[in-house]
Amino acid sequence: MARVPEPLVVGRVIGDVLDSFTPTTHMSVTYNAKLVCNGLELFPSVVTAKPRVEIQGGELRSFFTLVMTDPDCPGPSDPYLREHLHWIVTDIPGTTDAAFGREALSYEMPKPNIGIHRFVFVLFKQKRRQSINPPSSRDCFSTRSFAAENDLGLPVAAVYFNAQRENAARRR
């Protein structure tokens, strides 16, 4: 039987943003009732406001950190600002949503200018409640380094969507 390719590997999220991991928590991300699934294309006009991010499978006494990045900034053919940081929320209680966490860095809406960008949501399980120092710049962020510096370990869930300029040609 043929093995089904993992969407995070096919979309190069594993490799460009994250190391390989085994998902242990279910995370759902919705923009205006539109559920984000790996590789889905959304218009920038749909993602202007922060999404609803729900966590299932955690215990009420566990806490999570959510990171949203764009690994294709300023453009996929030359992503020299990789990764551009869009959002950090910490201390999200298990079995709730990101609205119950502490926003360490406010949501910045995606606004791709050149090409098709991937926008990646990564969820980490915290070992305890903790303070996170937001980075000095949103550009040249590293999800891997951020996780190591804050003792977060490997992710427990991740999902990504694609977006490009509203008036861009719709082809790959």
Short mmCIF file of C-alpha atoms in Angstrom, two decimals:
data_model
loop_
_atom_site.label_atom_id
_atom_site.label_comp_id
_atom_site.label_asym_id
_atom_site.label_seq_id
_atom_site.Cartn_x
_atom_site.Cartn_y
_atom_site.Cartn_z
CA MET A 1 0.00 0.00 0.00
CA ALA A 2 1.37 3.44 -0.94
CA ARG A 3 2.17 5.81 1.92
CA VAL A 4 0.22 9.08 1.91
CA PRO A 5 2.64 12.03 1.97
CA GLU A 6 2.45 14.24 5.06
CA PRO A 7 1.05 17.70 4.05
CA LEU A 8 3.55 19.57 6.26
CA VAL A 9 6.41 17.77 4.46
CA VAL A 10 4.94 18.31 0.98
CA GLY A 11 4.37 22.01 1.81
CA ARG A 12 7.99 22.23 3.08
CA VAL A 13 6.86 23.45 6.51
CA ILE A 14 8.84 20.52 7.90
CA GLY A 15 12.30 21.58 6.83
CA ASP A 16 11.84 25.32 6.28
CA VAL A 17 10.18 26.10 9.64
CA LEU A 18 10.06 22.97 11.81
CA ASP A 19 11.86 19.74 12.45
CA SER A 20 9.86 16.54 12.08
CA PHE A 21 7.47 15.94 14.99
CA THR A 22 4.51 13.78 15.97
CA PRO A 23 1.27 15.73 16.52
CA THR A 24 -0.19 15.01 19.96
CA THR A 25 -2.81 17.77 20.29
CA HIS A 26 -5.62 18.81 17.96
CA MET A 27 -5.61 22.49 16.98
CA SER A 28 -8.25 24.09 14.77
CA VAL A 29 -7.78 27.51 13.20
CA THR A 30 -10.77 29.32 11.70
CA TYR A 31 -11.12 32.66 9.94
CA ASN A 32 -14.78 33.76 9.72
CA ALA A 33 -16.00 30.14 10.04
CA LYS A 34 -13.52 28.99 7.33
CA LEU A 35 -11.46 26.12 8.77
CA VAL A 36 -7.76 26.28 7.86
CA CYS A 37 -6.38 23.01 6.52
CA ASN A 38 -2.90 22.42 5.15
CA GLY A 39 -2.40 24.06 1.76
CA LEU A 40 -5.75 25.85 1.68
CA GLU A 41 -5.59 29.17 -0.19
CA LEU A 42 -7.19 32.16 1.53
CA PHE A 43 -7.50 35.71 0.25
CA PRO A 44 -5.79 38.38 2.37
CA SER A 45 -9.19 40.09 2.79
CA VAL A 46 -10.40 36.98 4.68
CA VAL A 47 -7.49 36.99 7.16
CA THR A 48 -7.50 40.65 8.26
CA ALA A 49 -8.66 39.87 11.82
CA LYS A 50 -6.98 37.31 14.06
CA PRO A 51 -8.44 33.81 13.75
CA ARG A 52 -10.11 31.67 16.36
CA VAL A 53 -7.61 29.03 17.45
CA GLU A 54 -9.05 26.16 19.50
CA ILE A 55 -7.06 23.50 21.31
CA GLN A 56 -8.47 20.06 22.01
CA GLY A 57 -6.68 17.21 23.68
CA GLY A 58 -4.90 19.21 26.34
CA GLU A 59 -5.77 19.20 30.01
CA LEU A 60 -7.17 22.32 31.65
CA ARG A 61 -3.99 22.63 33.78
CA SER A 62 -1.66 22.50 30.77
CA PHE A 63 -0.57 25.63 28.88
CA PHE A 64 0.34 26.22 25.25
CA THR A 65 2.21 28.76 23.11
CA LEU A 66 1.02 29.63 19.60
CA VAL A 67 3.34 31.10 16.94
CA MET A 68 2.30 32.28 13.46
CA THR A 69 5.01 32.94 10.85
CA ASP A 70 5.52 33.51 7.13
CA PRO A 71 8.60 31.60 5.91
CA ASP A 72 8.32 33.13 2.40
CA CYS A 73 8.97 36.80 3.19
CA PRO A 74 9.42 38.97 1.16
CA GLY A 75 8.93 36.45 -1.67
CA PRO A 76 9.11 32.66 -2.06
CA SER A 77 11.93 32.78 -4.62
CA ASP A 78 14.18 34.83 -2.27
CA PRO A 79 12.89 34.57 1.33
CA TYR A 80 15.81 36.49 2.88
CA LEU A 81 13.60 37.76 5.75
CA ARG A 82 12.61 34.18 6.64
CA GLU A 83 10.65 33.91 8.88
CA HIS A 84 8.39 36.95 9.30
CA LEU A 85 6.58 36.75 12.65
CA HIS A 86 2.85 37.50 12.64
CA TRP A 87 1.62 36.51 16.11
CA ILE A 88 2.62 34.98 19.48
CA VAL A 89 0.18 33.94 22.19
CA THR A 90 1.40 32.23 25.38
CA ASP A 91 -0.19 30.63 28.45
CA ILE A 92 -3.22 29.34 26.51
CA PRO A 93 -5.02 26.94 28.86
CA GLY A 94 -5.64 23.46 27.44
CA THR A 95 -9.14 22.75 26.08
CA THR A 96 -9.76 26.47 25.35
CA ASP A 97 -8.84 28.88 22.58
CA ALA A 98 -6.11 31.48 22.05
CA ALA A 99 -8.41 34.27 23.30
CA PHE A 100 -7.76 32.95 26.82
CA GLY A 101 -3.98 33.22 26.45
CA ARG A 102 -1.60 36.15 26.84
CA GLU A 103 -0.83 37.90 23.56
CA ALA A 104 2.95 38.43 23.65
CA LEU A 105 3.00 39.90 20.14
CA SER A 106 -0.14 41.29 18.53
CA TYR A 107 -1.63 39.78 15.38
CA GLU A 108 -0.34 41.24 12.11
CA MET A 109 -2.51 40.44 9.12
CA PRO A 110 -0.85 38.64 6.20
CA LYS A 111 -0.16 40.89 3.23
CA PRO A 112 1.89 39.01 0.65
CA ASN A 113 3.24 41.19 -2.18
CA ILE A 114 5.14 38.73 -4.37
CA GLY A 115 4.18 35.11 -5.06
CA ILE A 116 2.34 32.55 -2.97
CA HIS A 117 3.21 32.66 0.74
CA ARG A 118 2.72 29.99 3.41
CA PHE A 119 1.39 31.17 6.76
CA VAL A 120 2.19 28.65 9.47
CA PHE A 121 0.53 28.20 12.87
CA VAL A 122 2.66 26.20 15.33
CA LEU A 123 1.47 25.06 18.76
CA PHE A 124 3.88 24.16 21.57
CA LYS A 125 3.02 22.65 24.95
CA GLN A 126 4.62 24.64 27.76
CA LYS A 127 6.23 22.90 30.73
CA ARG A 128 4.79 25.62 33.00
CA ARG A 129 3.33 29.13 32.85
CA GLN A 130 6.09 31.38 31.66
CA SER A 131 7.03 34.81 30.42
CA ILE A 132 8.17 35.07 26.83
CA ASN A 133 10.21 38.03 25.67
CA PRO A 134 8.99 38.96 22.20
CA PRO A 135 11.77 39.32 19.63
CA SER A 136 13.07 42.79 18.79
CA SER A 137 12.00 42.40 15.16
CA ARG A 138 9.31 40.48 13.32
CA ASP A 139 11.76 39.77 10.47
CA CYS A 140 14.39 37.00 10.46
CA PHE A 141 12.53 35.13 13.21
CA SER A 142 13.28 31.45 13.77
CA THR A 143 10.56 29.23 15.21
CA ARG A 144 13.19 26.60 16.06
CA SER A 145 15.38 29.10 17.94
CA PHE A 146 12.37 30.60 19.71
CA ALA A 147 11.30 27.14 20.91
CA ALA A 148 14.84 26.33 22.12
CA GLU A 149 15.29 29.69 23.90
CA ASN A 150 11.99 29.27 25.73
CA ASP A 151 12.37 25.53 26.52
CA LEU A 152 9.28 24.58 24.49
CA GLY A 153 10.61 21.45 22.79
CA LEU A 154 9.02 20.10 19.62
CA PRO A 155 5.59 21.31 18.45
CA VAL A 156 2.45 19.39 19.35
CA ALA A 157 0.44 20.66 16.34
CA ALA A 158 0.90 22.75 13.19
CA VAL A 159 -1.18 23.84 10.20
CA TYR A 160 -0.57 26.24 7.32
CA PHE A 161 -2.46 28.07 4.60
CA ASN A 162 -1.36 29.78 1.40
CA ALA A 163 -2.10 33.36 0.35
CA GLN A 164 -1.12 35.76 -2.40
CA ARG A 165 -2.18 39.25 -3.43
CA GLU A 166 -5.92 39.50 -4.15
CA ASN A 167 -5.35 40.60 -7.73
CA ALA A 168 -2.51 38.15 -8.44
CA ALA A 169 -2.82 35.59 -11.23
CA ARG A 170 -4.22 32.34 -9.80
CA ARG A 171 -1.72 29.81 -11.04
CA ARG A 172 1.25 27.86 -9.71
#
